[in-house]
Amino acid sequence: MGRYGFKTILYFEIITTIAIGLGIIFANIFKPGAGLEPNKLPKGDISHYESSAKAAEQSTYGNHFIDTIVNIVPTNIFGALTSGELLPIIFFAVFFGIALSTIGQKAEPVKLFLSGTLEAVFWMINKILKLAPIGVFAFICTTIMTFGASALIPLLKLFLVVIGAMIFFVVVILGIVAKICGVSIFALMKILKNELILAFSTSSSESVLPIIMQKMERFGSPKDITSFVVPIGYTFNLDGSALYQSIAALFVAQMYGIDMSIEQQIMLMVTLMVASKGMAGVPGVSIVVLITTLTSMGLPAEGLALIIGVDRILDMVRTCVNVMGNALSTIVIAK
């Protein structure tokens, strides 16, 4: 576990840094925020994201590194399960698993119960997958109805830059990593096509976590690696979210005519790296992290209200990139 853990965290930090750096490069080359007048753009409501950001800053998760470590140990495992706090869940699962392996034959009924529960969850998710295309259609319709096409057209450049950067990241960066490991990124996409559709429609990578683990085991990644790497990745390896956050931060700066130096952009990269780890599991995490990051960098956080109109669609896309990154990570660590 120690070897897996060290290699996993090291890989996640490297690939997330590359994602943030790629976003900064794309934002500097294509300048999606240049020429826009903030006063003429329709504004969305980010008040609930701001309250989430404030709560996260005041919680023990955001204050000190030592508090984050302490809070990995769950006060109440059922509370952690219902609120989706992955690190406390993983801690309890590892600790409980060690206990089961220690007590020998007495653990067999519990193992059978957990295996049966897992299979039942897989069956349920497979049924939900059949409804995913309808969900995609409904979510996009709701977005257009809420904000109108007029909100999307001025932000088309931002939309295209983010989508282009994510395609480049998956095909080129993750493609090279996959090639080094002896697999094709397109073969991996084909295997995960149903899960990518579900992740896209729900904007939630958690919805496909169990089935991703199952499919990566079938693909050849050992179970002990898959069951450890994938859940950890959902906290530490959000490549799509990291890439989007770096582009969105520079988009806001460009829109308000703020010229950021190389040093400031490097600081932005470091800030995003730290903030995205400290607030995993917060609802609307990308916007929440951006609000905190922009505030700390002295950039106007209200600029995010102007991109809410396209954020829903971009959230769907970056979720797919998160899923692809976490699936590939099991192959990397296994190799």
mmCIF file of C-alpha atoms in Angstrom:
data_model
loop_
_atom_site.group_PDB
_atom_site.id
_atom_site.type_symbol
_atom_site.label_atom_id
_atom_site.label_comp_id
_atom_site.label_asym_id
_atom_site.label_seq_id
_atom_site.Cartn_x
_atom_site.Cartn_y
_atom_site.Cartn_z
ATOM 1 C CA MET A 1 0.000 0.000 0.000
ATOM 2 C CA GLY A 2 2.889 2.334 0.772
ATOM 3 C CA ARG A 3 4.434 1.841 -2.685
ATOM 4 C CA TYR A 4 1.036 2.197 -4.385
ATOM 5 C CA GLY A 5 0.232 5.289 -2.364
ATOM 6 C CA PHE A 6 3.503 7.103 -3.086
ATOM 7 C CA LYS A 7 3.451 6.353 -6.819
ATOM 8 C CA THR A 8 -0.241 7.210 -7.102
ATOM 9 C CA ILE A 9 0.030 10.614 -5.396
ATOM 10 C CA LEU A 10 3.215 11.440 -7.354
ATOM 11 C CA TYR A 11 1.538 10.596 -10.676
ATOM 12 C CA PHE A 12 -1.586 12.597 -9.764
ATOM 13 C CA GLU A 13 0.446 15.682 -8.847
ATOM 14 C CA ILE A 14 2.464 15.527 -12.087
ATOM 15 C CA ILE A 15 -0.528 15.043 -14.389
ATOM 16 C CA THR A 16 -2.641 17.708 -12.595
ATOM 17 C CA THR A 17 0.233 20.216 -12.867
ATOM 18 C CA ILE A 18 0.439 19.484 -16.602
ATOM 19 C CA ALA A 19 -3.336 20.023 -16.926
ATOM 20 C CA ILE A 20 -3.205 23.408 -15.132
ATOM 21 C CA GLY A 21 -0.151 24.453 -17.154
ATOM 22 C CA LEU A 22 -1.856 23.460 -20.416
ATOM 23 C CA GLY A 23 -4.903 25.552 -19.480
ATOM 24 C CA ILE A 24 -2.699 28.594 -18.820
ATOM 25 C CA ILE A 25 -0.923 28.112 -22.171
ATOM 26 C CA PHE A 26 -4.226 27.832 -24.090
ATOM 27 C CA ALA A 27 -5.651 30.900 -22.303
ATOM 28 C CA ASN A 28 -2.542 32.950 -23.167
ATOM 29 C CA ILE A 29 -2.522 31.860 -26.812
ATOM 30 C CA PHE A 30 -6.241 32.246 -27.628
ATOM 31 C CA LYS A 31 -7.198 34.947 -25.035
ATOM 32 C CA PRO A 32 -10.905 33.990 -24.726
ATOM 33 C CA GLY A 33 -11.685 36.970 -22.438
ATOM 34 C CA ALA A 34 -10.044 39.691 -24.541
ATOM 35 C CA GLY A 35 -12.399 42.267 -26.052
ATOM 36 C CA LEU A 36 -15.438 41.358 -23.933
ATOM 37 C CA GLU A 37 -17.282 44.049 -21.980
ATOM 38 C CA PRO A 38 -18.444 42.645 -18.606
ATOM 39 C CA ASN A 39 -21.277 45.190 -18.307
ATOM 40 C CA LYS A 40 -22.900 43.917 -21.525
ATOM 41 C CA LEU A 41 -22.914 40.226 -20.584
ATOM 42 C CA PRO A 42 -25.895 38.589 -18.825
ATOM 43 C CA LYS A 43 -25.097 37.646 -15.225
ATOM 44 C CA GLY A 44 -25.879 34.381 -13.478
ATOM 45 C CA ASP A 45 -26.315 33.853 -9.749
ATOM 46 C CA ILE A 46 -23.202 32.650 -7.890
ATOM 47 C CA SER A 47 -24.431 33.428 -4.375
ATOM 48 C CA HIS A 48 -24.800 29.753 -3.407
ATOM 49 C CA TYR A 49 -21.270 29.069 -4.699
ATOM 50 C CA GLU A 50 -19.963 31.996 -2.641
ATOM 51 C CA SER A 51 -21.632 30.624 0.491
ATOM 52 C CA SER A 52 -20.075 27.206 -0.222
ATOM 53 C CA ALA A 53 -16.660 28.825 -0.646
ATOM 54 C CA LYS A 54 -17.050 30.728 2.624
ATOM 55 C CA ALA A 55 -18.161 27.597 4.460
ATOM 56 C CA ALA A 56 -15.238 25.622 3.013
ATOM 57 C CA GLU A 57 -12.768 28.301 4.091
ATOM 58 C CA GLN A 58 -14.195 28.328 7.622
ATOM 59 C CA SER A 59 -14.277 24.529 7.902
ATOM 60 C CA THR A 60 -11.329 22.548 9.149
ATOM 61 C CA TYR A 61 -10.766 21.246 5.611
ATOM 62 C CA GLY A 62 -9.603 24.598 4.338
ATOM 63 C CA ASN A 63 -7.651 26.081 7.241
ATOM 64 C CA HIS A 64 -4.482 24.093 7.905
ATOM 65 C CA PHE A 65 -2.779 21.086 6.375
ATOM 66 C CA ILE A 66 -2.762 19.326 9.756
ATOM 67 C CA ASP A 67 -6.552 19.799 10.043
ATOM 68 C CA THR A 68 -6.985 18.165 6.650
ATOM 69 C CA ILE A 69 -4.959 15.160 7.824
ATOM 70 C CA VAL A 70 -6.946 14.914 11.083
ATOM 71 C CA ASN A 71 -10.266 15.088 9.223
ATOM 72 C CA ILE A 72 -9.347 12.113 7.027
ATOM 73 C CA VAL A 73 -10.421 10.065 10.069
ATOM 74 C CA PRO A 74 -14.255 10.146 9.968
ATOM 75 C CA THR A 75 -16.175 11.214 13.081
ATOM 76 C CA ASN A 76 -19.169 9.286 11.741
ATOM 77 C CA ILE A 77 -18.756 6.897 8.806
ATOM 78 C CA PHE A 78 -22.462 7.131 7.904
ATOM 79 C CA GLY A 79 -22.187 10.922 7.856
ATOM 80 C CA ALA A 80 -19.164 10.656 5.553
ATOM 81 C CA LEU A 81 -21.078 8.252 3.259
ATOM 82 C CA THR A 82 -24.147 10.489 2.964
ATOM 83 C CA SER A 83 -22.095 13.648 2.327
ATOM 84 C CA GLY A 84 -19.727 11.942 -0.142
ATOM 85 C CA GLU A 85 -16.471 12.705 1.704
ATOM 86 C CA LEU A 86 -14.217 10.313 -0.184
ATOM 87 C CA LEU A 87 -11.020 10.488 1.895
ATOM 88 C CA PRO A 88 -12.743 9.590 5.209
ATOM 89 C CA ILE A 89 -14.634 6.800 3.398
ATOM 90 C CA ILE A 90 -11.381 5.423 1.943
ATOM 91 C CA PHE A 91 -9.684 5.611 5.358
ATOM 92 C CA PHE A 92 -12.515 3.652 6.983
ATOM 93 C CA ALA A 93 -12.613 1.132 4.116
ATOM 94 C CA VAL A 94 -8.860 0.430 4.372
ATOM 95 C CA PHE A 95 -9.016 0.162 8.178
ATOM 96 C CA PHE A 96 -12.098 -2.087 8.033
ATOM 97 C CA GLY A 97 -10.485 -4.211 5.314
ATOM 98 C CA ILE A 98 -7.377 -4.726 7.467
ATOM 99 C CA ALA A 99 -9.649 -5.777 10.355
ATOM 100 C CA LEU A 100 -11.481 -8.307 8.135
ATOM 101 C CA SER A 101 -8.218 -9.795 6.874
ATOM 102 C CA THR A 102 -6.999 -10.151 10.464
ATOM 103 C CA ILE A 103 -9.979 -12.058 11.909
ATOM 104 C CA GLY A 104 -9.801 -14.811 9.272
ATOM 105 C CA GLN A 105 -12.804 -17.118 8.736
ATOM 106 C CA LYS A 106 -15.104 -15.004 10.898
ATOM 107 C CA ALA A 107 -14.957 -12.322 8.187
ATOM 108 C CA GLU A 108 -16.399 -14.563 5.433
ATOM 109 C CA PRO A 109 -20.097 -13.622 6.001
ATOM 110 C CA VAL A 110 -19.177 -9.928 5.877
ATOM 111 C CA LYS A 111 -17.171 -10.444 2.666
ATOM 112 C CA LEU A 112 -20.118 -12.255 1.065
ATOM 113 C CA PHE A 113 -22.486 -9.442 2.117
ATOM 114 C CA LEU A 114 -20.181 -6.734 0.705
ATOM 115 C CA SER A 115 -19.645 -8.677 -2.566
ATOM 116 C CA GLY A 116 -23.403 -9.118 -2.985
ATOM 117 C CA THR A 117 -24.002 -5.408 -2.306
ATOM 118 C CA LEU A 118 -21.380 -4.474 -4.902
ATOM 119 C CA GLU A 119 -22.992 -6.684 -7.567
ATOM 120 C CA ALA A 120 -26.422 -5.198 -6.776
ATOM 121 C CA VAL A 121 -25.034 -1.663 -7.192
ATOM 122 C CA PHE A 122 -23.440 -2.655 -10.527
ATOM 123 C CA TRP A 123 -26.814 -3.970 -11.725
ATOM 124 C CA MET A 124 -28.560 -0.719 -10.725
ATOM 125 C CA ILE A 125 -25.956 1.442 -12.475
ATOM 126 C CA ASN A 126 -26.232 -0.598 -15.678
ATOM 127 C CA LYS A 127 -29.988 0.081 -15.720
ATOM 128 C CA ILE A 128 -29.427 3.806 -15.125
ATOM 129 C CA LEU A 129 -26.954 3.899 -18.045
ATOM 130 C CA LYS A 130 -29.769 3.071 -20.459
ATOM 131 C CA LEU A 131 -31.484 6.380 -19.562
ATOM 132 C CA ALA A 132 -28.313 8.481 -19.887
ATOM 133 C CA PRO A 133 -28.887 9.767 -23.479
ATOM 134 C CA ILE A 134 -32.296 11.143 -22.428
ATOM 135 C CA GLY A 135 -30.594 12.824 -19.468
ATOM 136 C CA VAL A 136 -28.026 14.504 -21.757
ATOM 137 C CA PHE A 137 -30.829 15.934 -23.921
ATOM 138 C CA ALA A 138 -32.800 17.182 -20.907
ATOM 139 C CA PHE A 139 -29.828 18.846 -19.180
ATOM 140 C CA ILE A 140 -28.769 20.775 -22.294
ATOM 141 C CA CYS A 141 -32.389 21.861 -22.940
ATOM 142 C CA THR A 142 -32.658 23.146 -19.351
ATOM 143 C CA THR A 143 -29.420 25.132 -19.705
ATOM 144 C CA ILE A 144 -30.541 26.821 -22.931
ATOM 145 C CA MET A 145 -34.029 27.521 -21.519
ATOM 146 C CA THR A 146 -32.604 29.043 -18.322
ATOM 147 C CA PHE A 147 -29.945 31.306 -19.805
ATOM 148 C CA GLY A 148 -31.025 31.627 -23.445
ATOM 149 C CA ALA A 149 -28.843 31.442 -26.542
ATOM 150 C CA SER A 150 -27.919 35.123 -26.060
ATOM 151 C CA ALA A 151 -25.925 34.177 -22.965
ATOM 152 C CA LEU A 152 -23.981 31.504 -24.830
ATOM 153 C CA ILE A 153 -22.988 33.390 -28.001
ATOM 154 C CA PRO A 154 -20.653 36.004 -26.367
ATOM 155 C CA LEU A 155 -18.917 33.197 -24.488
ATOM 156 C CA LEU A 156 -18.509 30.970 -27.544
ATOM 157 C CA LYS A 157 -14.757 31.637 -27.668
ATOM 158 C CA LEU A 158 -14.343 30.542 -24.040
ATOM 159 C CA PHE A 159 -16.440 27.457 -24.767
ATOM 160 C CA LEU A 160 -14.330 26.529 -27.825
ATOM 161 C CA VAL A 161 -11.004 27.173 -26.054
ATOM 162 C CA VAL A 162 -11.977 24.972 -23.076
ATOM 163 C CA ILE A 163 -13.297 22.177 -25.303
ATOM 164 C CA GLY A 164 -10.219 22.387 -27.557
ATOM 165 C CA ALA A 165 -7.848 22.289 -24.567
ATOM 166 C CA MET A 166 -9.634 19.269 -23.114
ATOM 167 C CA ILE A 167 -9.579 17.378 -26.407
ATOM 168 C CA PHE A 168 -5.852 18.178 -26.728
ATOM 169 C CA PHE A 169 -5.224 17.035 -23.151
ATOM 170 C CA VAL A 170 -7.046 13.707 -23.609
ATOM 171 C CA VAL A 171 -5.778 12.871 -27.103
ATOM 172 C CA VAL A 172 -2.190 14.153 -26.799
ATOM 173 C CA ILE A 173 -1.190 14.207 -23.099
ATOM 174 C CA LEU A 174 -3.203 11.212 -21.886
ATOM 175 C CA GLY A 175 -2.616 9.575 -25.288
ATOM 176 C CA ILE A 176 1.167 9.738 -24.790
ATOM 177 C CA VAL A 177 0.844 8.386 -21.227
ATOM 178 C CA ALA A 178 -1.348 5.527 -22.504
ATOM 179 C CA LYS A 179 1.108 4.787 -25.326
ATOM 180 C CA ILE A 180 3.980 4.551 -22.830
ATOM 181 C CA CYS A 181 1.893 1.988 -20.921
ATOM 182 C CA GLY A 182 1.239 0.003 -24.110
ATOM 183 C CA VAL A 183 -2.457 0.851 -24.595
ATOM 184 C CA SER A 184 -4.458 3.121 -26.897
ATOM 185 C CA ILE A 185 -6.400 6.034 -25.417
ATOM 186 C CA PHE A 186 -9.073 5.496 -28.095
ATOM 187 C CA ALA A 187 -9.443 1.841 -27.082
ATOM 188 C CA LEU A 188 -9.968 3.039 -23.502
ATOM 189 C CA MET A 189 -12.612 5.517 -24.684
ATOM 190 C CA LYS A 190 -14.429 2.737 -26.512
ATOM 191 C CA ILE A 191 -14.465 0.551 -23.400
ATOM 192 C CA LEU A 192 -15.782 3.412 -21.231
ATOM 193 C CA LYS A 193 -18.221 4.962 -23.742
ATOM 194 C CA ASN A 194 -21.362 4.217 -21.686
ATOM 195 C CA GLU A 195 -19.789 5.498 -18.472
ATOM 196 C CA LEU A 196 -18.609 8.667 -20.231
ATOM 197 C CA ILE A 197 -22.187 9.292 -21.417
ATOM 198 C CA LEU A 198 -23.529 8.896 -17.875
ATOM 199 C CA ALA A 199 -20.783 11.117 -16.416
ATOM 200 C CA PHE A 200 -21.498 13.700 -19.129
ATOM 201 C CA SER A 201 -25.242 13.752 -18.512
ATOM 202 C CA THR A 202 -25.048 13.919 -14.711
ATOM 203 C CA SER A 203 -21.896 16.106 -14.437
ATOM 204 C CA SER A 204 -20.869 13.652 -11.727
ATOM 205 C CA SER A 205 -17.893 11.323 -11.997
ATOM 206 C CA GLU A 206 -19.009 9.680 -8.709
ATOM 207 C CA SER A 207 -22.025 8.197 -10.541
ATOM 208 C CA VAL A 208 -19.732 5.873 -12.518
ATOM 209 C CA LEU A 209 -17.096 5.123 -9.840
ATOM 210 C CA PRO A 210 -18.098 1.480 -9.175
ATOM 211 C CA ILE A 211 -18.493 0.556 -12.836
ATOM 212 C CA ILE A 212 -15.152 2.199 -13.747
ATOM 213 C CA MET A 213 -13.457 0.021 -11.134
ATOM 214 C CA GLN A 214 -15.169 -3.069 -12.533
ATOM 215 C CA LYS A 215 -14.249 -2.297 -16.148
ATOM 216 C CA MET A 216 -10.615 -1.463 -15.373
ATOM 217 C CA GLU A 217 -10.294 -4.807 -13.585
ATOM 218 C CA ARG A 218 -11.658 -6.544 -16.704
ATOM 219 C CA PHE A 219 -9.209 -4.519 -18.810
ATOM 220 C CA GLY A 220 -6.342 -6.059 -16.820
ATOM 221 C CA SER A 221 -5.596 -3.722 -13.923
ATOM 222 C CA PRO A 222 -5.287 -5.767 -10.687
ATOM 223 C CA LYS A 223 -8.186 -5.400 -8.261
ATOM 224 C CA ASP A 224 -6.008 -4.231 -5.351
ATOM 225 C CA ILE A 225 -4.616 -1.388 -7.477
ATOM 226 C CA THR A 226 -7.945 -0.411 -9.058
ATOM 227 C CA SER A 227 -9.854 -0.328 -5.763
ATOM 228 C CA PHE A 228 -7.164 1.913 -4.254
ATOM 229 C CA VAL A 229 -6.238 4.242 -7.142
ATOM 230 C CA VAL A 230 -9.691 5.121 -8.523
ATOM 231 C CA PRO A 231 -11.278 6.410 -5.259
ATOM 232 C CA ILE A 232 -8.098 8.339 -4.357
ATOM 233 C CA GLY A 233 -8.152 9.857 -7.867
ATOM 234 C CA TYR A 234 -11.612 11.280 -7.268
ATOM 235 C CA THR A 235 -10.046 13.613 -4.698
ATOM 236 C CA PHE A 236 -6.527 14.162 -6.060
ATOM 237 C CA ASN A 237 -6.784 13.689 -9.836
ATOM 238 C CA LEU A 238 -9.453 16.017 -11.263
ATOM 239 C CA ASP A 239 -7.605 16.801 -14.513
ATOM 240 C CA GLY A 240 -10.577 18.261 -16.384
ATOM 241 C CA SER A 241 -11.559 20.507 -13.474
ATOM 242 C CA ALA A 242 -7.963 21.739 -12.999
ATOM 243 C CA LEU A 243 -7.599 22.537 -16.696
ATOM 244 C CA TYR A 244 -10.918 24.418 -16.775
ATOM 245 C CA GLN A 245 -10.120 26.409 -13.629
ATOM 246 C CA SER A 246 -6.846 27.748 -15.043
ATOM 247 C CA ILE A 247 -8.517 28.871 -18.293
ATOM 248 C CA ALA A 248 -11.490 30.412 -16.436
ATOM 249 C CA ALA A 249 -9.220 32.341 -14.038
ATOM 250 C CA LEU A 250 -7.254 33.903 -16.907
ATOM 251 C CA PHE A 251 -10.522 34.498 -18.820
ATOM 252 C CA VAL A 252 -11.778 36.673 -15.938
ATOM 253 C CA ALA A 253 -8.448 38.554 -15.788
ATOM 254 C CA GLN A 254 -8.500 39.173 -19.567
ATOM 255 C CA MET A 255 -12.157 40.257 -19.505
ATOM 256 C CA TYR A 256 -11.363 42.966 -16.915
ATOM 257 C CA GLY A 257 -8.164 43.986 -18.711
ATOM 258 C CA ILE A 258 -5.847 42.729 -15.954
ATOM 259 C CA ASP A 259 -2.430 41.722 -17.276
ATOM 260 C CA MET A 260 -0.940 38.902 -15.208
ATOM 261 C CA SER A 261 2.843 38.462 -15.156
ATOM 262 C CA ILE A 262 4.610 35.111 -15.497
ATOM 263 C CA GLU A 263 5.232 35.088 -11.739
ATOM 264 C CA GLN A 264 1.533 35.693 -11.032
ATOM 265 C CA GLN A 265 0.526 32.917 -13.409
ATOM 266 C CA ILE A 266 2.928 30.496 -11.704
ATOM 267 C CA MET A 267 1.390 31.524 -8.366
ATOM 268 C CA LEU A 268 -2.048 30.929 -9.914
ATOM 269 C CA MET A 269 -0.939 27.403 -10.862
ATOM 270 C CA VAL A 270 0.271 26.682 -7.318
ATOM 271 C CA THR A 271 -2.875 28.178 -5.756
ATOM 272 C CA LEU A 272 -5.157 26.085 -7.976
ATOM 273 C CA MET A 273 -3.150 22.968 -7.180
ATOM 274 C CA VAL A 274 -3.544 23.484 -3.421
ATOM 275 C CA ALA A 275 -7.150 24.764 -3.458
ATOM 276 C CA SER A 276 -8.469 21.930 -5.606
ATOM 277 C CA LYS A 277 -7.073 19.369 -3.145
ATOM 278 C CA GLY A 278 -8.377 21.104 -0.020
ATOM 279 C CA MET A 279 -11.988 21.370 -1.210
ATOM 280 C CA ALA A 280 -12.683 18.024 -2.812
ATOM 281 C CA GLY A 281 -16.270 16.937 -2.296
ATOM 282 C CA VAL A 282 -17.731 20.480 -2.101
ATOM 283 C CA PRO A 283 -20.825 20.836 -4.379
ATOM 284 C CA GLY A 284 -20.010 22.857 -7.532
ATOM 285 C CA VAL A 285 -16.355 22.438 -6.596
ATOM 286 C CA SER A 286 -14.861 24.050 -9.731
ATOM 287 C CA ILE A 287 -16.705 27.355 -9.228
ATOM 288 C CA VAL A 288 -16.108 27.242 -5.465
ATOM 289 C CA VAL A 289 -12.356 26.722 -5.979
ATOM 290 C CA LEU A 290 -12.309 29.503 -8.591
ATOM 291 C CA ILE A 291 -14.020 31.974 -6.243
ATOM 292 C CA THR A 292 -11.440 31.235 -3.539
ATOM 293 C CA THR A 293 -8.541 31.372 -6.028
ATOM 294 C CA LEU A 294 -9.615 34.629 -7.706
ATOM 295 C CA THR A 295 -10.102 36.293 -4.313
ATOM 296 C CA SER A 296 -6.631 35.235 -3.127
ATOM 297 C CA MET A 297 -5.080 36.450 -6.416
ATOM 298 C CA GLY A 298 -6.821 39.841 -6.238
ATOM 299 C CA LEU A 299 -9.005 39.158 -9.295
ATOM 300 C CA PRO A 300 -12.730 40.090 -9.406
ATOM 301 C CA ALA A 301 -14.649 36.944 -8.381
ATOM 302 C CA GLU A 302 -17.900 38.469 -9.693
ATOM 303 C CA GLY A 303 -16.571 37.761 -13.190
ATOM 304 C CA LEU A 304 -17.575 34.130 -12.654
ATOM 305 C CA ALA A 305 -21.231 35.194 -12.685
ATOM 306 C CA LEU A 306 -20.735 35.956 -16.382
ATOM 307 C CA ILE A 307 -19.692 32.390 -17.294
ATOM 308 C CA ILE A 308 -22.413 30.537 -15.391
ATOM 309 C CA GLY A 309 -24.406 30.367 -18.651
ATOM 310 C CA VAL A 310 -21.913 27.939 -20.216
ATOM 311 C CA ASP A 311 -20.585 26.385 -17.014
ATOM 312 C CA ARG A 312 -23.185 23.599 -16.984
ATOM 313 C CA ILE A 313 -22.136 22.323 -20.415
ATOM 314 C CA LEU A 314 -18.429 22.759 -19.633
ATOM 315 C CA ASP A 315 -18.991 20.916 -16.346
ATOM 316 C CA MET A 316 -20.318 17.943 -18.314
ATOM 317 C CA VAL A 317 -17.218 17.907 -20.528
ATOM 318 C CA ARG A 318 -14.667 18.324 -17.728
ATOM 319 C CA THR A 319 -16.351 15.485 -15.828
ATOM 320 C CA CYS A 320 -15.649 13.170 -18.777
ATOM 321 C CA VAL A 321 -11.983 14.237 -18.732
ATOM 322 C CA ASN A 322 -11.856 13.510 -14.977
ATOM 323 C CA VAL A 323 -13.228 10.001 -15.630
ATOM 324 C CA MET A 324 -10.730 9.335 -18.428
ATOM 325 C CA GLY A 325 -7.822 10.540 -16.286
ATOM 326 C CA ASN A 326 -8.784 8.335 -13.354
ATOM 327 C CA ALA A 327 -9.356 5.266 -15.527
ATOM 328 C CA LEU A 328 -5.934 5.683 -17.177
ATOM 329 C CA SER A 329 -4.250 6.185 -13.790
ATOM 330 C CA THR A 330 -5.020 2.559 -12.808
ATOM 331 C CA ILE A 331 -3.163 1.343 -15.905
ATOM 332 C CA VAL A 332 -0.199 3.634 -15.147
ATOM 333 C CA ILE A 333 0.173 2.449 -11.535
ATOM 334 C CA ALA A 334 -0.383 -1.196 -12.535
ATOM 335 C CA LYS A 335 2.316 -0.894 -15.226
#
